[in-house]
Coordinates of C-alpha atoms and ligand atoms in Angstrom, one line a residue:
X1 CA -11.6 -18.8 -14.5
X2 CA -12.8 -16.9 -11.3
X3 CA -10.2 -15.8 -8.7
X4 CA -10.5 -17.2 -5.2
X5 CA -11.0 -14.7 -2.5
X6 CA -7.7 -15.7 -1.0
X7 CA -5.9 -14.9 -4.4
X8 CA -7.5 -11.5 -4.4
X9 CA -6.4 -10.6 -1.1
X10 CA -3.0 -11.8 -1.8
X11 CA -2.8 -9.3 -4.6
X12 CA -4.0 -6.4 -2.3
X13 CA -1.7 -7.5 0.5
X14 CA 1.3 -7.0 -1.8
X15 CA 0.2 -3.4 -2.2
X16 CA -0.5 -2.9 1.5
X17 CA 0.8 -5.5 3.7
X18 CA -1.0 -5.8 6.9
X19 CA 2.2 -5.3 8.8
X20 CA 2.0 -1.5 7.9
X21 CA -1.2 -0.9 9.8
X22 CA -1.3 1.0 13.1
X23 CA -1.5 -1.3 16.2
X24 CA -5.1 -0.1 17.2
X25 CA -6.5 -0.7 13.8
X26 CA -8.9 -3.5 12.8
X27 CA -8.0 -4.7 9.3
X28 CA -8.2 -7.9 7.4
X29 CA -11.1 -10.4 6.8
X30 CA -13.9 -9.3 9.1
X31 CA -16.9 -11.1 8.0
X32 CA -17.3 -14.2 5.8
X33 CA -14.8 -16.4 4.2
X34 CA -12.1 -16.0 1.5
X35 CA -12.1 -19.7 0.6
X36 CA -14.4 -19.4 -2.3
X37 CA -14.4 -18.2 -6.0
X38 CA -15.5 -14.7 -6.3
X39 CA -17.6 -13.5 -9.3
X40 CA -17.5 -10.0 -8.4
X41 CA -15.4 -7.7 -6.1
X42 CA -16.5 -4.3 -4.8
X43 CA -14.4 -1.5 -3.2
X44 CA -16.1 0.6 -0.8
X45 CA -15.1 3.6 1.7
X46 CA -17.6 2.4 4.1
X47 CA -19.8 -0.6 4.6
X48 CA -23.3 0.8 5.5
X49 CA -26.9 -0.5 4.7
X50 CA -27.0 1.1 1.2
X51 CA -23.6 -0.3 0.2
X52 CA -24.5 -3.8 1.4
X53 CA -28.0 -3.4 -0.7
X54 CA -25.8 -2.3 -3.6
X55 CA -23.6 -5.4 -3.2
X56 CA -26.6 -7.7 -3.0
X57 CA -28.1 -6.1 -6.2
X58 CA -24.9 -6.2 -8.2
X59 CA -24.0 -9.8 -7.1
X60 CA -20.9 -8.9 -5.2
X61 CA -19.5 -11.7 -2.9
X62 CA -16.6 -9.7 -1.6
X63 CA -16.2 -6.2 -0.4
X64 CA -12.9 -4.6 0.2
X65 CA -13.5 -1.7 2.4
X66 CA -11.3 1.1 3.7
X67 CA -13.1 1.6 6.9
X68 CA -13.5 -1.5 9.3
X69 CA -17.0 -2.8 9.3
X70 CA -16.5 -3.9 12.9
X71 CA -14.0 -1.5 14.8
X72 CA -15.0 -1.5 18.5
X73 CA -15.5 -5.1 20.1
X74 CA -18.8 -6.4 19.6
X75 CA -20.9 -6.9 22.8
X76 CA -23.7 -8.6 21.0
X77 CA -25.1 -9.6 17.6
X78 CA -28.6 -8.3 17.9
X79 CA -30.5 -8.1 14.6
X80 CA -33.0 -5.5 16.2
X81 CA -30.2 -3.0 16.0
X82 CA -28.6 -1.6 13.0
X83 CA -24.9 -2.9 13.5
X84 CA -26.1 -6.4 14.0
X85 CA -28.8 -6.2 11.3
X86 CA -25.9 -5.1 8.8
X87 CA -23.6 -8.1 9.8
X88 CA -26.6 -10.6 9.7
X89 CA -27.5 -9.2 6.0
X90 CA -24.1 -9.9 5.0
X91 CA -23.9 -13.3 6.4
X92 CA -27.3 -14.2 4.8
X93 CA -26.1 -13.2 1.4
X94 CA -22.6 -14.7 1.8
X95 CA -20.9 -11.4 1.3
X96 CA -17.4 -11.2 2.9
X97 CA -15.9 -8.1 3.9
X98 CA -12.3 -7.5 4.1
X99 CA -10.9 -4.1 5.5
X100 CA -7.6 -2.4 4.4
X101 CA -7.4 0.7 6.6
X102 CA -4.1 2.3 7.9
X103 CA -2.1 -0.1 6.1
X104 CA -3.5 1.3 2.7
X105 CA -2.9 5.0 4.0
X106 CA 0.7 4.0 4.6
X107 CA 1.5 1.8 1.6
X108 CA 3.7 2.9 -1.1
X109 CA 1.4 3.7 -3.9
X110 CA -1.7 3.5 -1.5
X111 CA -4.3 6.0 -0.5
X112 CA -2.1 9.0 0.4
X113 CA -0.1 8.6 -2.8
X114 CA -3.2 8.5 -4.8
X115 CA -4.2 11.8 -3.0
X116 CA -0.8 13.3 -3.6
X117 CA -1.0 12.5 -7.3
X118 CA -4.5 13.8 -7.7
X119 CA -3.4 17.1 -6.1
X120 CA -0.5 17.3 -8.3
X121 CA 2.1 17.3 -5.7
X122 CA 5.8 17.0 -6.9
X123 CA 9.0 15.9 -5.0
X124 CA 6.6 14.0 -2.7
X125 CA 7.8 13.0 0.7
X126 CA 6.4 11.3 3.6
X127 CA 4.8 13.5 6.3
X128 CA 5.0 11.2 9.3
X129 CA 7.2 8.1 9.1
X130 CA 5.5 5.1 10.9
X131 CA 7.6 2.3 9.4
X132 CA 11.2 1.7 8.7
X133 CA 13.0 -1.2 7.2
X134 CA 16.8 -1.6 7.3
X135 CA 18.6 -2.3 4.0
X136 CA 21.1 -5.0 3.5
X137 CA 23.2 -6.1 0.6
X138 CA 22.6 -9.8 -0.7
X139 CA 25.4 -11.4 -2.8
X140 CA 25.2 -14.9 -4.2
X141 CA 27.0 -16.8 -6.8
X142 CA 25.4 -18.6 -9.6
X143 CA 26.6 -20.7 -12.5
X144 CA 26.3 -18.6 -15.5
X145 CA 23.6 -21.0 -17.0
X146 CA 21.2 -20.1 -14.2
X147 CA 21.9 -16.3 -13.9
X148 CA 18.6 -15.1 -15.2
X149 CA 16.6 -17.6 -13.4
X150 CA 18.0 -17.0 -10.1
X151 CA 18.1 -13.3 -10.5
X152 CA 14.5 -13.1 -11.6
X153 CA 13.3 -15.3 -8.6
X154 CA 15.3 -12.8 -6.2
X155 CA 13.8 -9.9 -8.0
X156 CA 10.2 -11.2 -8.0
X157 CA 10.4 -11.7 -4.2
X158 CA 11.2 -8.1 -3.8
X159 CA 15.1 -7.7 -4.0
X160 CA 16.6 -5.0 -6.1
X161 CA 14.3 -2.1 -5.3
X162 CA 15.8 1.2 -5.3
X163 CA 13.4 4.3 -5.3
X164 CA 11.1 3.9 -8.4
X165 CA 13.4 1.1 -9.7
X166 CA 12.9 -2.5 -9.4
X167 CA 15.4 -5.3 -10.6
X168 CA 18.6 -3.3 -9.6
X169 CA 21.7 -5.4 -9.4
X170 CA 25.3 -5.6 -10.3
X171 CA 26.6 -8.7 -11.8
X172 CA 30.3 -9.7 -12.6
X173 CA 31.7 -12.9 -14.0
X174 CA 34.2 -14.9 -12.2
X175 CA 35.5 -18.2 -11.3
X176 CA 34.1 -20.3 -8.3
X177 CA 35.8 -23.2 -6.8
X178 CA 34.6 -26.1 -4.7
X179 CA 35.4 -29.7 -3.7
X180 CA 32.4 -31.9 -3.4
X181 CA 33.0 -34.0 -0.2
X182 CA 31.5 -37.4 0.6
X183 CA 27.9 -37.6 0.8
X184 CA 27.2 -34.8 -1.8
X185 CA 25.4 -34.9 -5.0
X186 CA 26.9 -32.0 -6.8
X187 CA 25.2 -30.4 -9.6
X188 CA 28.5 -29.8 -11.3
X189 CA 31.8 -31.8 -10.7
X190 CA 32.4 -35.0 -8.8
X191 CA 33.3 -36.0 -5.3
X192 CA 36.8 -35.7 -4.3
X193 CA 37.9 -33.4 -7.0
X194 CA 38.3 -29.5 -6.9
X195 CA 36.1 -28.1 -9.5
X196 CA 36.3 -24.7 -11.2
X197 CA 33.2 -23.0 -12.6
X198 CA 32.3 -20.0 -14.6
X199 CA 30.0 -18.2 -12.1
X200 CA 28.3 -14.9 -11.8
X201 CA 28.2 -12.9 -8.8
X202 CA 25.0 -11.1 -8.4
X203 CA 24.8 -8.4 -5.8
X204 CA 21.6 -6.7 -4.9
X205 CA 19.7 -4.9 -2.1
X206 CA 17.1 -6.1 0.2
X207 CA 15.0 -4.9 2.8
X208 CA 15.3 -6.7 6.4
X209 CA 11.6 -7.7 6.2
X210 CA 12.1 -9.6 3.0
X211 CA 15.2 -11.4 3.9
X212 CA 13.6 -14.7 4.6
X213 CA 11.4 -14.8 1.4
X214 CA 14.0 -13.6 -1.0
X215 CA 16.6 -16.2 0.4
X216 CA 14.0 -19.0 -0.1
X217 CA 13.1 -17.8 -3.7
X218 CA 16.7 -17.6 -4.4
X219 CA 17.6 -21.1 -3.0
X220 CA 14.6 -22.4 -4.9
X221 CA 15.8 -21.2 -8.2
X222 CA 19.3 -22.2 -7.8
X223 CA 20.7 -25.4 -9.1
X224 CA 23.3 -26.1 -6.3
X225 CA 22.3 -28.2 -3.4
X226 CA 24.5 -25.8 -1.2
X227 CA 23.9 -22.1 -2.2
X228 CA 26.8 -19.8 -1.3
X229 CA 25.5 -16.3 -0.4
X230 CA 26.6 -13.3 1.9
X231 CA 24.4 -10.8 3.6
X232 CA 26.0 -7.4 4.5
X233 CA 24.6 -4.8 6.7
X234 CA 24.4 -1.3 5.0
X235 CA 25.0 2.0 6.6
X236 CA 22.3 3.6 4.6
X237 CA 19.3 5.5 5.6
X238 CA 16.4 3.0 6.1
X239 CA 13.5 2.4 3.7
X240 CA 10.6 4.4 5.4
X241 CA 6.7 4.6 4.8
X242 CA 4.3 6.6 6.7
X243 CA 1.1 8.6 7.0
X244 CA 0.4 11.7 4.8
X245 CA 2.5 13.1 2.1
X246 CA 4.1 16.5 1.5
X247 CA 5.2 18.0 -1.7
X248 CA 5.5 21.1 -4.1
X249 CA 3.2 22.5 -6.6
X250 CA 4.6 23.1 -10.1
X251 CA 3.1 26.6 -10.2
X252 CA 2.2 28.4 -7.0
X253 CA -1.6 29.3 -6.4
X254 CA -3.4 31.3 -4.1
X255 CA -5.1 29.5 -1.3
X256 CA -8.6 30.2 -2.8
X257 CA -7.5 29.0 -6.4
X258 CA -5.9 25.7 -4.7
X259 CA -9.1 25.0 -2.6
X260 CA -11.3 25.3 -5.8
X261 CA -8.8 23.0 -7.5
X262 CA -8.9 20.5 -4.6
X263 CA -12.7 20.7 -4.9
X264 CA -12.8 20.1 -8.4
X265 CA -10.1 17.2 -8.5
X266 CA -11.6 15.2 -5.6
X267 CA -15.2 15.7 -6.6
X268 CA -16.3 17.5 -3.6
X269 CA -19.3 19.6 -2.7
X270 CA -17.5 22.1 -0.5
X271 CA -14.5 22.6 1.6
X272 CA -13.5 24.7 4.7
X273 CA -10.5 26.8 4.6
X274 CA -8.4 28.3 7.3
X275 CA -6.1 31.2 6.3
X276 CA -6.1 34.2 4.0
X277 CA -7.6 33.5 0.6
X278 CA -5.0 35.5 -1.2
X279 CA -2.0 33.6 0.5
X280 CA 0.4 31.9 -2.0
X281 CA 0.6 28.1 -1.7
X282 CA 3.7 26.4 -3.1
X283 CA 4.2 23.5 -0.5
X284 CA 1.1 21.3 0.3
X285 CA 1.0 18.5 2.9
X286 CA -2.1 15.9 2.5
X287 CA -3.5 13.2 4.8
X288 CA -6.6 11.2 4.0
X289 CA -9.1 10.9 6.8
X290 CA -8.8 12.8 10.1
X291 CA -5.5 15.0 9.9
X292 CA -6.0 17.2 12.8
X293 CA -3.2 15.9 14.9
X294 CA -0.7 16.2 12.2
X295 CA -1.2 19.8 11.3
X296 CA 1.7 21.0 13.6
X297 CA 3.9 18.5 11.9
X298 CA 3.1 19.9 8.4
X299 CA 3.6 23.3 9.7
X300 CA 7.0 22.3 11.1
X301 CA 7.9 20.7 7.7
X302 CA 7.1 23.9 6.1
X303 CA 3.9 23.4 4.4
X304 CA 1.8 26.3 3.5
X305 CA -1.5 24.3 3.4
X306 CA -2.6 21.0 4.7
X307 CA -5.4 19.0 2.8
X308 CA -7.4 16.8 5.3
X309 CA -10.5 16.2 7.1
X310 CA -12.2 16.3 10.4
X311 CA -10.1 19.2 11.7
X312 CA -11.4 20.5 15.1
X313 CA -11.8 24.2 16.1
X314 CA -8.9 24.4 18.5
X315 CA -6.5 22.4 16.3
X316 CA -7.4 24.7 13.5
X317 CA -6.7 27.7 15.7
X318 CA -3.4 26.2 16.7
X319 CA -2.3 25.7 13.1
X320 CA -3.4 29.2 12.1
X321 CA -1.1 30.7 14.9
X322 CA 1.6 28.5 13.4
X323 CA 1.0 30.1 10.0
X324 CA -0.3 26.9 8.3
X325 CA -3.5 27.2 6.2
X326 CA -5.9 24.4 6.1
X327 CA -8.2 23.0 3.4
X328 CA -10.7 20.8 5.3
X329 CA -11.9 18.8 2.6
X330 CA -13.8 16.4 4.7
X331 CA -13.1 12.6 5.5
X332 CA -14.9 11.8 2.3
X333 CA -11.7 12.6 0.3
X334 CA -10.7 9.0 0.9
X335 CA -13.4 8.1 -1.5
X336 CA -10.5 8.1 -4.1
X337 CA -9.6 4.6 -2.9
X338 CA -12.8 3.2 -4.5
X339 CA -11.8 3.6 -8.2
X340 CA -8.1 3.5 -7.6
X341 CA -8.1 0.3 -5.7
X342 CA -10.6 -1.2 -8.1
X343 CA -8.5 -0.6 -11.1
X344 CA -5.5 -1.9 -9.4
X345 CA -7.1 -5.1 -8.5
X346 CA -8.8 -5.5 -12.0
X347 CA -5.4 -5.1 -13.6
X348 CA -3.6 -7.5 -11.4
X349 CA -6.5 -10.2 -12.1
X350 CA -6.3 -9.6 -15.8
X351 CA -2.6 -10.1 -15.9
X352 CA -3.3 -13.6 -14.4
X353 CA -6.2 -14.2 -16.9
X354 CA -8.9 -14.3 -13.9
X355 CA -12.5 -13.5 -15.2
X356 CA -13.4 -12.0 -11.8
X357 CA -15.1 -8.6 -12.2
X358 CA -13.9 -5.5 -10.0
X359 CA -16.2 -2.6 -9.4
X360 CA -16.2 0.6 -7.2
X361 CA -19.2 1.3 -5.1
X362 CA -21.4 4.0 -6.3
X363 CA -22.8 4.8 -2.9
X364 CA -22.1 8.2 -1.5
X365 CA -21.6 7.5 2.3
X366 CA -20.5 10.8 3.5
X367 CA -23.0 11.7 6.2
X368 CA -22.5 15.5 5.9
X369 CA -24.2 17.8 3.3
X370 CA -23.4 21.2 2.3
X371 CA -26.2 23.8 1.9
Ligands
ZN401 ZN1 -10.8 7.2 7.0

């Protein structure tokens, strides 16, 4: 069976929820419809003429792009101009475009994590926090027979995540009591009689943003008509997400060695560097896209070098004064999202036995060339 456009988007939004995007960003479905079965999906960094041609040739009906195809408000839809012609071509071939931009940058396991992984950063932290979610404790009481069912439903809705661990909970057995009053149809016991039941107390951690959905899932899986549960505020640091990553190298390298390493790992034709080639690099910050305005943050956090793109002359000078080296690897390093996102989607679709094919665009959309 082929997956519907909507089904595919639900999968990617679990990786990078729209709510993580910056306020100014333009994300989500931009062209076409998701209400149709999709034979082939293609991931792309940019949507330009060549990418649309590629999609047509390869029979793609949904493009998931990093950069929005419509960013500034449209003033017209003129097919005698390149931007209008591009949109007209997409519509004529019934190709939908969905953009996941800063939400993919910020996402846990998204673009900046892919870059940090590729550049072999360890003990990685977020460079600039853009999103915080308070943690809470959720406690519920379940008859022993339904312990697994209820806990699985809660965990699947996102409860019990601590660091890189899911399904975290503490469960203890005890006795629950209740007296069904008039008008009830109790799952256990009878009206007017105090009941003692072997129950399990399940306690787990939830993020505030997930509270409604976890409780809904818990109630749906719970056999009781009145589900008893408590929610406690926690005095713990919030769950955070953000732009860029900062981490350490397993072995220090010189700036020159590391720049060569970056070039090789990210498949680049060239990089620009700021700083002495012999300087030792131990701590590295990385931010896909235009990272010029995050250089001082990286310096403040103790990075020896920042790997990013689109760094301006004066930004580079300011960073240099602060003792930060730069590897300007171009905006094109974000192309890492093409294969990574494609394999993420393919894997998730296969788990659900969908036959939809996922490919990564092979078009090189970087306008810059190196001589
Ligand atoms: Zn970008």
